[in-house]
Coordinates of C-alpha atoms and ligand atoms in Angstrom, one line a residue:
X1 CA 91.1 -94.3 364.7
X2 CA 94.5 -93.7 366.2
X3 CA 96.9 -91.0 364.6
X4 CA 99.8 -91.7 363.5
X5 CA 100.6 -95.6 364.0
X6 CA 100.2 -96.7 360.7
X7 CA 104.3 -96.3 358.6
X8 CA 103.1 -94.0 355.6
X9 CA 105.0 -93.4 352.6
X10 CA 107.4 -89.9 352.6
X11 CA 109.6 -88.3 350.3
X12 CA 112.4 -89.2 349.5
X13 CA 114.8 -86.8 348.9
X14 CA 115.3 -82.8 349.9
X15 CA 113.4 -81.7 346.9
X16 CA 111.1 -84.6 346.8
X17 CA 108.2 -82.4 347.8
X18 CA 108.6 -79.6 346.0
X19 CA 109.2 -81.0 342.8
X20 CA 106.2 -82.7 343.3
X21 CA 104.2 -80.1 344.1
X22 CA 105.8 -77.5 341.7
X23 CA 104.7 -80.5 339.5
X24 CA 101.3 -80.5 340.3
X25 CA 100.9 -77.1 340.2
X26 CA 102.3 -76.4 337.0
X27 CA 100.5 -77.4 334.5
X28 CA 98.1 -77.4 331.5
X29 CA 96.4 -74.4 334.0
X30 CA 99.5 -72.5 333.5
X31 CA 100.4 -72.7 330.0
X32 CA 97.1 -73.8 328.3
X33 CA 93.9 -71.9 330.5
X34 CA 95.8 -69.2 331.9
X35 CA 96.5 -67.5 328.5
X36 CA 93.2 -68.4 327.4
X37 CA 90.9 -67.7 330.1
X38 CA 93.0 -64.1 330.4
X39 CA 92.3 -63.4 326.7
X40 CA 88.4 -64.0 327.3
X41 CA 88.5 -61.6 330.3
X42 CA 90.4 -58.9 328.8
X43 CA 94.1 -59.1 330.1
X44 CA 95.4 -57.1 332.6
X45 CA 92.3 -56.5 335.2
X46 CA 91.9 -60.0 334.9
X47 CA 95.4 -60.6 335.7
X48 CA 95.8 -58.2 339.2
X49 CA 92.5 -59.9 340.7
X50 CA 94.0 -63.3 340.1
X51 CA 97.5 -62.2 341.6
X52 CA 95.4 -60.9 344.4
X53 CA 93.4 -64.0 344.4
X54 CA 96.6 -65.7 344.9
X55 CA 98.3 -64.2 346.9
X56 CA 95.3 -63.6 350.1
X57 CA 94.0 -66.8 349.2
X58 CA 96.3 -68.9 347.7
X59 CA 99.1 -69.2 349.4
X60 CA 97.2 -68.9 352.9
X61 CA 95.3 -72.0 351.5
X62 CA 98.2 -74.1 350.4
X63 CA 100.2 -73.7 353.9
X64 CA 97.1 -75.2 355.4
X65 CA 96.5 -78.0 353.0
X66 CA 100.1 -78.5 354.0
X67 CA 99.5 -78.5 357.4
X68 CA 96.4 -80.8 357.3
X69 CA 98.5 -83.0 355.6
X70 CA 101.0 -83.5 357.4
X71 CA 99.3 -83.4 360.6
X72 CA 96.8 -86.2 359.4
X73 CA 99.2 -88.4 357.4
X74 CA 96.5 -89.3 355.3
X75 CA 94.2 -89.0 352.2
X76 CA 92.3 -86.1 352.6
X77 CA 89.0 -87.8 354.6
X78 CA 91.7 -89.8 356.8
X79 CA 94.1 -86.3 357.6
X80 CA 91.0 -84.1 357.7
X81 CA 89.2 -86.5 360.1
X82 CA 92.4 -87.1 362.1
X83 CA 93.2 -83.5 362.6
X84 CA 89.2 -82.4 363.7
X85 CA 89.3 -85.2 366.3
X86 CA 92.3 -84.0 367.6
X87 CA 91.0 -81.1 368.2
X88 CA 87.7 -82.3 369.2
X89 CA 85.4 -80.7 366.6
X90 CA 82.5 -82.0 364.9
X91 CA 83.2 -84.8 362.1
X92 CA 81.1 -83.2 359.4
X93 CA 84.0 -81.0 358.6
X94 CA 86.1 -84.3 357.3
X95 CA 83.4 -83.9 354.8
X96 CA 85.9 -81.8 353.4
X97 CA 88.2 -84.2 352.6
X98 CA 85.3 -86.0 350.5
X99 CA 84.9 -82.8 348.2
X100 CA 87.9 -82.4 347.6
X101 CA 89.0 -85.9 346.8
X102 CA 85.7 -85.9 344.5
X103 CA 87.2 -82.6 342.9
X104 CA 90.6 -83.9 342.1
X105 CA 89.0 -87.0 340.2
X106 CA 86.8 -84.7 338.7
X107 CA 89.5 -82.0 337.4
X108 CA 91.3 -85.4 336.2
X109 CA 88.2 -86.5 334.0
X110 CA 88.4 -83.3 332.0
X111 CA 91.8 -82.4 332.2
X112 CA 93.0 -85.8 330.5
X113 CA 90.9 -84.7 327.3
X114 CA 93.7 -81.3 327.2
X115 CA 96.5 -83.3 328.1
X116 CA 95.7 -85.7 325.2
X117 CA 95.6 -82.5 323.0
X118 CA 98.8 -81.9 323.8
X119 CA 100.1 -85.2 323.5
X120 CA 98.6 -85.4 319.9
X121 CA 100.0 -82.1 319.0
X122 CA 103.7 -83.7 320.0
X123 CA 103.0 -86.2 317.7
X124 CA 101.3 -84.0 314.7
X125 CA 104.9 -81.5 315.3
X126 CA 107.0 -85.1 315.4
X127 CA 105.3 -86.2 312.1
X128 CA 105.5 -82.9 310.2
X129 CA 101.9 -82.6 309.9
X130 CA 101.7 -78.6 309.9
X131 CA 104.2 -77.7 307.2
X132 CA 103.0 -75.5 304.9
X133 CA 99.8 -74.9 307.3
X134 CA 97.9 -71.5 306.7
X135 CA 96.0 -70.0 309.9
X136 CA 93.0 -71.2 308.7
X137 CA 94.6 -74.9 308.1
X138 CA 95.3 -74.6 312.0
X139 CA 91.8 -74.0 313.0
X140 CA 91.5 -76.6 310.6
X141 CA 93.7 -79.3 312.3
X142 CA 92.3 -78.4 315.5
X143 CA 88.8 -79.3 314.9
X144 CA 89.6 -82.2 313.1
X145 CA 91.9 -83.5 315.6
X146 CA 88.1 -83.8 318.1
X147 CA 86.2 -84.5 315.3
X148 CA 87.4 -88.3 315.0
X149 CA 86.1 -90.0 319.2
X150 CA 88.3 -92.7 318.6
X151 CA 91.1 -90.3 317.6
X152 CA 90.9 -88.1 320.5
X153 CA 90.1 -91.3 322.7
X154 CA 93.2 -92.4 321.8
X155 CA 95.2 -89.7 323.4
X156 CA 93.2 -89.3 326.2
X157 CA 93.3 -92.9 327.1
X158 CA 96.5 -92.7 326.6
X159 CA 97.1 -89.8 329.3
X160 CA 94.9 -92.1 331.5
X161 CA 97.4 -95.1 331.6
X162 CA 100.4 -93.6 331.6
X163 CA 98.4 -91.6 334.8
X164 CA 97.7 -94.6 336.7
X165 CA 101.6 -96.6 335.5
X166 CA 102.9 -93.9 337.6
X167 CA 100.4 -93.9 340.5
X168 CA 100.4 -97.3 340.4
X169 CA 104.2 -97.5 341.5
X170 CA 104.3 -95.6 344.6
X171 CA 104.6 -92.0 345.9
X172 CA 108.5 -92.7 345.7
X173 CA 109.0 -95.3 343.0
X174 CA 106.8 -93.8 340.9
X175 CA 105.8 -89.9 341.1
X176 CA 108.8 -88.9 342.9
X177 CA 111.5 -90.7 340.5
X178 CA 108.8 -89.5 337.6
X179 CA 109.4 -85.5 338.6
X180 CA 113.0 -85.9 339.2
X181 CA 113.7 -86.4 336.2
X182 CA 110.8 -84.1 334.3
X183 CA 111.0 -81.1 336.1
X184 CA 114.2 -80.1 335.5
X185 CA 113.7 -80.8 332.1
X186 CA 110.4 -78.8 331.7
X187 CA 112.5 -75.7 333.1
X188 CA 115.4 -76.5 330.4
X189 CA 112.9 -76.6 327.3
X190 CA 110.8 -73.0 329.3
X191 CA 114.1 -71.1 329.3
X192 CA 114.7 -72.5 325.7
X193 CA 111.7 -71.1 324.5
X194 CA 111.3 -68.0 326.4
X195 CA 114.8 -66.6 324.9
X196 CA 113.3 -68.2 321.5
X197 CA 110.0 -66.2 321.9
X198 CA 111.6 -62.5 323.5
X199 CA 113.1 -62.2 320.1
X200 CA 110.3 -62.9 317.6
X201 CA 108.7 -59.7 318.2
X202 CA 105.1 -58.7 319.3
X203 CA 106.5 -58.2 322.9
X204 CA 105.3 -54.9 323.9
X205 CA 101.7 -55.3 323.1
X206 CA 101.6 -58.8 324.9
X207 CA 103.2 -56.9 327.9
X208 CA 100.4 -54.2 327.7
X209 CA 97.4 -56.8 327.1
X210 CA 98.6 -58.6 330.4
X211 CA 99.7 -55.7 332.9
X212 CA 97.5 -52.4 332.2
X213 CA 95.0 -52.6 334.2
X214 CA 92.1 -51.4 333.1
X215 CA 89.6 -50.2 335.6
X216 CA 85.8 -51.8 335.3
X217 CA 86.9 -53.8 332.0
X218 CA 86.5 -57.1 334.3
X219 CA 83.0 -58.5 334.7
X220 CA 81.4 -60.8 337.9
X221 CA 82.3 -63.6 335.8
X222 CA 85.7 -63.1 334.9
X223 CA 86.7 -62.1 338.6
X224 CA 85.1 -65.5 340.3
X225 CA 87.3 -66.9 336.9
X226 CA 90.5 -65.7 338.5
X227 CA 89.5 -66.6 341.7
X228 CA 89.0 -70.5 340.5
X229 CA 91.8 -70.0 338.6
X230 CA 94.0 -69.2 341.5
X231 CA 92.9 -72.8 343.2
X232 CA 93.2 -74.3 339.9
X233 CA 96.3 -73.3 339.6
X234 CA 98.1 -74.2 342.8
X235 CA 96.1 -77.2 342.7
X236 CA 94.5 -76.8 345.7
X237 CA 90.6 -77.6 347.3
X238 CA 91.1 -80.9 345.1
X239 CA 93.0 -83.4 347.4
X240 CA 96.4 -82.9 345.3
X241 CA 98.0 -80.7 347.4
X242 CA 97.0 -82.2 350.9
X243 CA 97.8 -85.5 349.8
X244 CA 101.4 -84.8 348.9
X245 CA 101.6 -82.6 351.7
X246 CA 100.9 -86.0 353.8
X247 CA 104.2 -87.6 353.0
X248 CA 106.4 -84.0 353.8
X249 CA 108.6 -84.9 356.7
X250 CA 108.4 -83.6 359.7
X251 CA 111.5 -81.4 359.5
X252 CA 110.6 -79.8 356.3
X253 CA 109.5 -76.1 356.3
X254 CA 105.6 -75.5 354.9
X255 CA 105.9 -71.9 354.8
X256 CA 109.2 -71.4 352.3
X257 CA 108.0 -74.7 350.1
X258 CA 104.5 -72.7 349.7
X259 CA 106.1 -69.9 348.5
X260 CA 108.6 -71.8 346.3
X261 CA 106.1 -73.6 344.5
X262 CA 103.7 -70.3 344.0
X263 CA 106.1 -68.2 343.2
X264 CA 107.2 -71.2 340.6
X265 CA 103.5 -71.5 339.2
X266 CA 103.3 -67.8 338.7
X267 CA 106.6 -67.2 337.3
X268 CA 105.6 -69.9 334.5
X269 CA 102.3 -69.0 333.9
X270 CA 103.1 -65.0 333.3
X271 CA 106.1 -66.5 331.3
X272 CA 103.7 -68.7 329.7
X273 CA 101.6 -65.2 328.7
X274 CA 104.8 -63.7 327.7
X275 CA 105.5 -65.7 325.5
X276 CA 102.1 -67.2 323.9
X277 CA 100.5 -63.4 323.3
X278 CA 103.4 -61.9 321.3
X279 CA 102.2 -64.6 318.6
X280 CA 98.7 -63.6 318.5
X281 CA 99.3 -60.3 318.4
X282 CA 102.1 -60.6 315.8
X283 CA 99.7 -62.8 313.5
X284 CA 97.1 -61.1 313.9
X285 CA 94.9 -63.7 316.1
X286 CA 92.2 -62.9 318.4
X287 CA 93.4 -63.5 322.1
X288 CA 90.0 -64.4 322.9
X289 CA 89.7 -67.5 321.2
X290 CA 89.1 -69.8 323.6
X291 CA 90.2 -73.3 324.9
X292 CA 92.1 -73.4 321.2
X293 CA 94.1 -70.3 321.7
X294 CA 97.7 -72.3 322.5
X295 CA 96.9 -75.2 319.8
X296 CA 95.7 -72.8 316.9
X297 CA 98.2 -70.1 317.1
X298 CA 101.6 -71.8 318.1
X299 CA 102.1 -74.5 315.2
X300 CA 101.6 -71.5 313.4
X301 CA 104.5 -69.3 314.8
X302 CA 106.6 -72.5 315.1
X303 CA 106.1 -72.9 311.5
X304 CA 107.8 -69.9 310.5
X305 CA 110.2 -69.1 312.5
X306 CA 113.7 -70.7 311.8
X307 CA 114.1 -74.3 313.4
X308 CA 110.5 -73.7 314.9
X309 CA 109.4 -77.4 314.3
X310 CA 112.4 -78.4 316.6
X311 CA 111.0 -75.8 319.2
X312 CA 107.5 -76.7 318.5
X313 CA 108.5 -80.4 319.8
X314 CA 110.2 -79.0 322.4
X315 CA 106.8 -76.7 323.4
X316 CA 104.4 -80.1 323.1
X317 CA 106.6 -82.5 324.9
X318 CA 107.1 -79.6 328.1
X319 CA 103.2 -79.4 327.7
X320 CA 102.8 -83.0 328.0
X321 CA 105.2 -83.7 331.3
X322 CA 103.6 -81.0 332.8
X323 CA 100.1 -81.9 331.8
X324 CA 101.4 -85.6 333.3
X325 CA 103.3 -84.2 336.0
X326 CA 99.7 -82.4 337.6
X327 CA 97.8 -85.2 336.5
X328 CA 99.3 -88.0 338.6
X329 CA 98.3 -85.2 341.1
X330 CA 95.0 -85.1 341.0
X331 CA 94.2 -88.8 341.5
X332 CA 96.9 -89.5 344.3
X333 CA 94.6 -88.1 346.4
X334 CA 91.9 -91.2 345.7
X335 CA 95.1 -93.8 344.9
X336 CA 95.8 -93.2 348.8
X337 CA 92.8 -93.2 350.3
X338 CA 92.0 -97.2 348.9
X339 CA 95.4 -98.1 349.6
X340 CA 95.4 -96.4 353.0
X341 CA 92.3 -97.5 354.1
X342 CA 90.3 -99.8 352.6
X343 CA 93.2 -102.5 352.4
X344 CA 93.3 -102.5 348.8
X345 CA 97.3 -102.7 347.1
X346 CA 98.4 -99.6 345.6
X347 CA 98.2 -101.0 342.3
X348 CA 94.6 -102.4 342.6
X349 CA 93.5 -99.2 343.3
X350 CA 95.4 -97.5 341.3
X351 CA 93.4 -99.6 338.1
X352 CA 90.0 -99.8 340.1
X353 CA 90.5 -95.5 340.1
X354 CA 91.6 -95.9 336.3
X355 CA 88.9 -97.4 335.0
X356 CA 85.5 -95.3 336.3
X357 CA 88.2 -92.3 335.5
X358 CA 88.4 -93.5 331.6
X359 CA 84.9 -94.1 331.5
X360 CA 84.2 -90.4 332.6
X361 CA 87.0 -89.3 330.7
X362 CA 85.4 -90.9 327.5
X363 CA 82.1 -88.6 328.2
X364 CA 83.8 -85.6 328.6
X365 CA 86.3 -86.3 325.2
X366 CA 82.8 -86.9 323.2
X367 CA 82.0 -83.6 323.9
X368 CA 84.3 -82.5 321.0
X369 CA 82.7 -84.7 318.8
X370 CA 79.5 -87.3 318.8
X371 CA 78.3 -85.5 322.2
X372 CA 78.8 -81.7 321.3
X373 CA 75.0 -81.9 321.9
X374 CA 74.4 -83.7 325.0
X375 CA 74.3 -80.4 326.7
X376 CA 72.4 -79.3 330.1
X377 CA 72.0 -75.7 330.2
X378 CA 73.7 -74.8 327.4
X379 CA 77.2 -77.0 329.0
X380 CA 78.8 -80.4 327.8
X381 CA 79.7 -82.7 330.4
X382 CA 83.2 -81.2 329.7
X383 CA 82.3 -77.8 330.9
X384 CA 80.2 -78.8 333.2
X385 CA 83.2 -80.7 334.7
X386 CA 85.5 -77.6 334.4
X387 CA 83.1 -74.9 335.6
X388 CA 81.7 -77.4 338.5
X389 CA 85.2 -77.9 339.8
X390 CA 86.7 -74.4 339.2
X391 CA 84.4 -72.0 340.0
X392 CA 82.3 -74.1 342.8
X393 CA 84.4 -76.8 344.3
X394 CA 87.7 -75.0 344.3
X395 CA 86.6 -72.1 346.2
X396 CA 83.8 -73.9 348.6
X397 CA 86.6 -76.3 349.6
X398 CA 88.8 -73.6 349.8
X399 CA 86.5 -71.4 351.9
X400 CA 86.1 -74.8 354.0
X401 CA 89.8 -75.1 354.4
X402 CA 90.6 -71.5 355.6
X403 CA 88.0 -71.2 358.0
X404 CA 88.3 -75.0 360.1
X405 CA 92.0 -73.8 360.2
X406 CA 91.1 -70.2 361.4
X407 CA 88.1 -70.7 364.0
X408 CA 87.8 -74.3 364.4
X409 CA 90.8 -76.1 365.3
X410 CA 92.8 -75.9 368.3
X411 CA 95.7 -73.5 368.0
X412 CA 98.6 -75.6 368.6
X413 CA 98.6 -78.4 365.9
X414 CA 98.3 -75.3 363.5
X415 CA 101.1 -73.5 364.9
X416 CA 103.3 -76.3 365.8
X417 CA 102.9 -77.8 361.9
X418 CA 103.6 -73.9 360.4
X419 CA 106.6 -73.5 362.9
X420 CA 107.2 -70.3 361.4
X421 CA 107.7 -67.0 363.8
X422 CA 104.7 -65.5 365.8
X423 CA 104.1 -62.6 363.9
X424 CA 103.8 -64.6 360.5
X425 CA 101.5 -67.2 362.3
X426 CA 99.6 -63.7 363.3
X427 CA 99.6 -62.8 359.5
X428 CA 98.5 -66.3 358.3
X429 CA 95.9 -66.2 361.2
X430 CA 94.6 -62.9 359.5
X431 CA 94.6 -64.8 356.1
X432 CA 92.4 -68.1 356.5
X433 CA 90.0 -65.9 359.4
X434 CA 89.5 -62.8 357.7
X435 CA 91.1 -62.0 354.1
X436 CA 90.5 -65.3 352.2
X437 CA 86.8 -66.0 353.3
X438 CA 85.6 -62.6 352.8
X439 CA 88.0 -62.7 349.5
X440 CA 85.7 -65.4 348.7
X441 CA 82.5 -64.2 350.2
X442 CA 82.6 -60.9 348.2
X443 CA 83.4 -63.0 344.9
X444 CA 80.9 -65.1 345.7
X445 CA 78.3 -62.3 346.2
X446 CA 79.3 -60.5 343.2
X447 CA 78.7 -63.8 341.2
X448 CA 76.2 -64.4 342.2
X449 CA 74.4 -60.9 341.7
X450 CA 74.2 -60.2 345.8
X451 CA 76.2 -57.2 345.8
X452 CA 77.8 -56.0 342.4
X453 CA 82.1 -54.5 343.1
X454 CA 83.5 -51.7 340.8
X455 CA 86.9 -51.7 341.0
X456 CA 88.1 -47.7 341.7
X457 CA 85.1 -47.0 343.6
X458 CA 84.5 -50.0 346.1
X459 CA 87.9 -50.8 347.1
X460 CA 88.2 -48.4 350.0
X461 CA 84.7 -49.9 351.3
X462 CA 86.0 -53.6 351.2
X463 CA 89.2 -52.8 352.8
X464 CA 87.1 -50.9 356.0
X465 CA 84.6 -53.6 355.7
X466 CA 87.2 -56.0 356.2
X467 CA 89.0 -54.2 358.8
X468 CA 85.9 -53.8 361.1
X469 CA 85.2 -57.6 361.0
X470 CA 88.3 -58.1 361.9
X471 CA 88.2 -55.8 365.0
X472 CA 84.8 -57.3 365.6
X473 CA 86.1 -60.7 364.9
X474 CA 89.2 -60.0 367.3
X475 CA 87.0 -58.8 370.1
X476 CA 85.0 -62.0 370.1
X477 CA 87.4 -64.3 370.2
X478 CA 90.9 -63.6 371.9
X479 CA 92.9 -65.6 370.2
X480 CA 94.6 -63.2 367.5
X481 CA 95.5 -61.1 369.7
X482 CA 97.4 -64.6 372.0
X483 CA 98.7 -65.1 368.6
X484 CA 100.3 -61.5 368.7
X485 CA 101.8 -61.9 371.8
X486 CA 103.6 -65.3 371.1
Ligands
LIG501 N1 97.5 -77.0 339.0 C1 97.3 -77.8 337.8 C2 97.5 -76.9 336.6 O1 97.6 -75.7 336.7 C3 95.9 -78.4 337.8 C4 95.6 -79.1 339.0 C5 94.4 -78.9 339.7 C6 96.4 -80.1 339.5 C7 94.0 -79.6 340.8 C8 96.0 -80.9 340.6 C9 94.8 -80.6 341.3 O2 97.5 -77.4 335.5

């Protein structure tokens, strides 16, 4: 295969990637799980290990994907598999690419079932159906909304089509024209809502529940949570973020778009906190209610709060183009890969991915209703999807990621894609060799019962630990310190 002979689809315009990836990374991960998954864990412990999470991992992560991208011009099994050969490493690590697009389909299957949610509560707020509603009415509406398959089929085939419509058309026809227009309207209708919200009261207490930070209140579980979460979140490890990054021009700077688009996905989903926990609090709801939390407690608030049925559209239809908007995302990845190398059109593929996605999406929208019982281990095929993907894939692929860029590859594709000064590339060096694998090691181990972390008291161990491998690591292999000298 030769590298880059083939034309290849790229953005458009300036903001053409950003948007796009801003898109993909905001989503029903900030506004919907984020809150939720935070309540379960306890708040504000929760929340520092996931900034962390994002932060050492994340962002290290997502200038690679970038990189990979870019430097592969390809779906992730053509870029990965371009960009090992060019550096003349062993193929297996292209499998890579394969997990990852697998992921992204994967996320889709489940994440189509929220989306559709959110598209029926858009339509329940259009058609008046919670006037009058008591809390218990919402918990109500909620479960009836799943209890009816071809109900909730609806919506989620629905969130399917309107998917693939968009993939269908083209990475500039269709999702760059499609986030030009949403994502400066999803901002408008946040900011809308957030000056709603900061005076309804219950502010305060939502501010304490998400930033004290409680030492030892977080569990083994909750922390590999956050660390999914943080993948999740910036839509990485799944093929979504690569994939865009494949049609990023070769001027464009990876560095400052990663940290546009993570500070954008964190900035939404603490606003998202901010402005979902008041509400509980101020009605009296448990924050740890579950995947329901955002769908049970805001058509509540809405309801009584002066022109809240105008704001509660408002809310829904932001949910849905952002749920659409990360969506189109996740299956781009697949889209490319037929279209790019298997000589199918972009439409073709585009249904052909459509259809096995529906079907899979079906299963996992029964489990709300006729399958609620079809359970291995005590998980529908809807968690199985989620906790597969977030807690396993994510992080594998992402553990994958940092250390082909880190000890594997040659060093000048990486440094000539980063372009940024030698003592960042030093500092990103440091990320994807040391701080993100061992960030994902330790999790790992914790998880997995291996070695159990208490915040307060092991800290100042991990952070020697981490130094000495690094030293170690260093001495082994020279090339940190090249790095260092420029
Ligand atoms: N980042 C998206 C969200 O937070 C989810 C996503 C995951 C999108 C993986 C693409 C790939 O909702």
């Amino acid at each position: 295969m030769t590298t880059d002979t083939q034309p290849r689809a790229q953005w458009l315009g300036r903001w053409g990637f950003v948007l796009a990836a801003t898109g993909s990374a905001v989503g029903l991960g900030n506004i919907w799980k984020f809150p939720y998954i935070t309540g379960e864990y306890g708040g504000g412990a929760f929340v520092l290990v996931y900034l962390a999470c994002i932060l050492a991992v994340g962002i290290p992560v997502m200038m690679t994907e970038i990189a990979f991208g870019r430097r592969g011009r390809g779906s992730p099994v053509d870029a990965l598999r371009r960009v090992v050969k060019e550096s003349g490493s062993g193929s297996a690590w292209s499998l890579l690419g394969w997990l990852a697009m697998l992921c992204g389909f994967m996320i889709l299957c489940f994440y189509a079932v929220v989306a559709g949610w959110s598209f029926s509560y858009l339509w329940k707020m259009l058609t008046g159906a919670f006037a009058g509603a008591t809390g218990d009415d919402m918990v109500g509406i909620f479960v009836a909304n799943n209890e009816n398959p071809l109900n909730l089929g609806f919506w989620s085939t629905l969130v399917v089509v309107a998917t693939m419509l968009i993939v269908g058309k083209g990475v500039q026809a269709g999702i760059e024209r499609c986030v030009t227009w949403m994502m400066p309207g999803m901002v408008v209708m946040l900011a809308i809502l957030i000056a709603y919200g900061a005076f309804s009261g219950g502010f305060g207490e939502a501010w304490r529940f998400l930033f004290s930070f409680n030492a030892g209140s977080l569990s083994s579980e909750g922390m590999l949570a956050a660390l999914g979460h943080a993948f999740f979140t910036l839509s990485l490890a799944s093929g979504a973020i690569l994939t865009y990054g494949s049609y990023l021009p070769a001027r464009a700077s990876i560095a400052r778009t990663t940290l546009s688009v993570a500070a954008a996905d964190t900035v939404v989903a603490l606003m998202a906190g901010l402005a979902i926990f008041p509400i509980i609090f101020a009605n009296g709801m448990s924050p740890g209610e579950g995947p329901g939390l955002i769908f049970m407690s805001l058509p509540l608030a809405f309801q009584a709060m002066p022109l809240g049925t105008l704001f509660g559209i408002l809310f829904f239809m932001m949910l849905s183009m952002a749920a659409l908007t990360s969506s189109i995302s996740m299956v781009e990845a697949t889209v490319s890969w037929l279209s790019d190398s298997k000589g199918v059109s972009r439409r073709t593929a585009a249904w052909g991915t459509g259809i096995v996605l529906w079907l899979i999406s079906t299963l996992a929208m029964l489990s709300f209703n006729v399958g609620a019982d079809w359970t291995l281990v005590g998980r529908t095929v809807f968690d199985w999807l989620d906790y597969l993907t977030a807690r396993w894939m994510m992080p594998l692929g992402g553990l994958g990621v940092a250390l082909l860029a880190g000890f594997v590859l040659k060093n000048e594709p990486m440094r000539e894609e980063l372009g940024v000064p030698p003592g960042w590339y030093a500092l990103w060096l440091f990320a994807v060799r040391y701080l993100a694998p061992l960030g994902i090691l330790v999790i790992f181990a914790d998880a997995l019962g291996i070695a159990r972390i208490e915040f307060g008291l092991h800290w100042p161990w991990l952070l020697g630990a981490l130094v000495l491998i690094t030293l170690v690591g260093e001495l082994a292999s020279p090339r940190l310190r090249r790095a260092l000298m420029g």
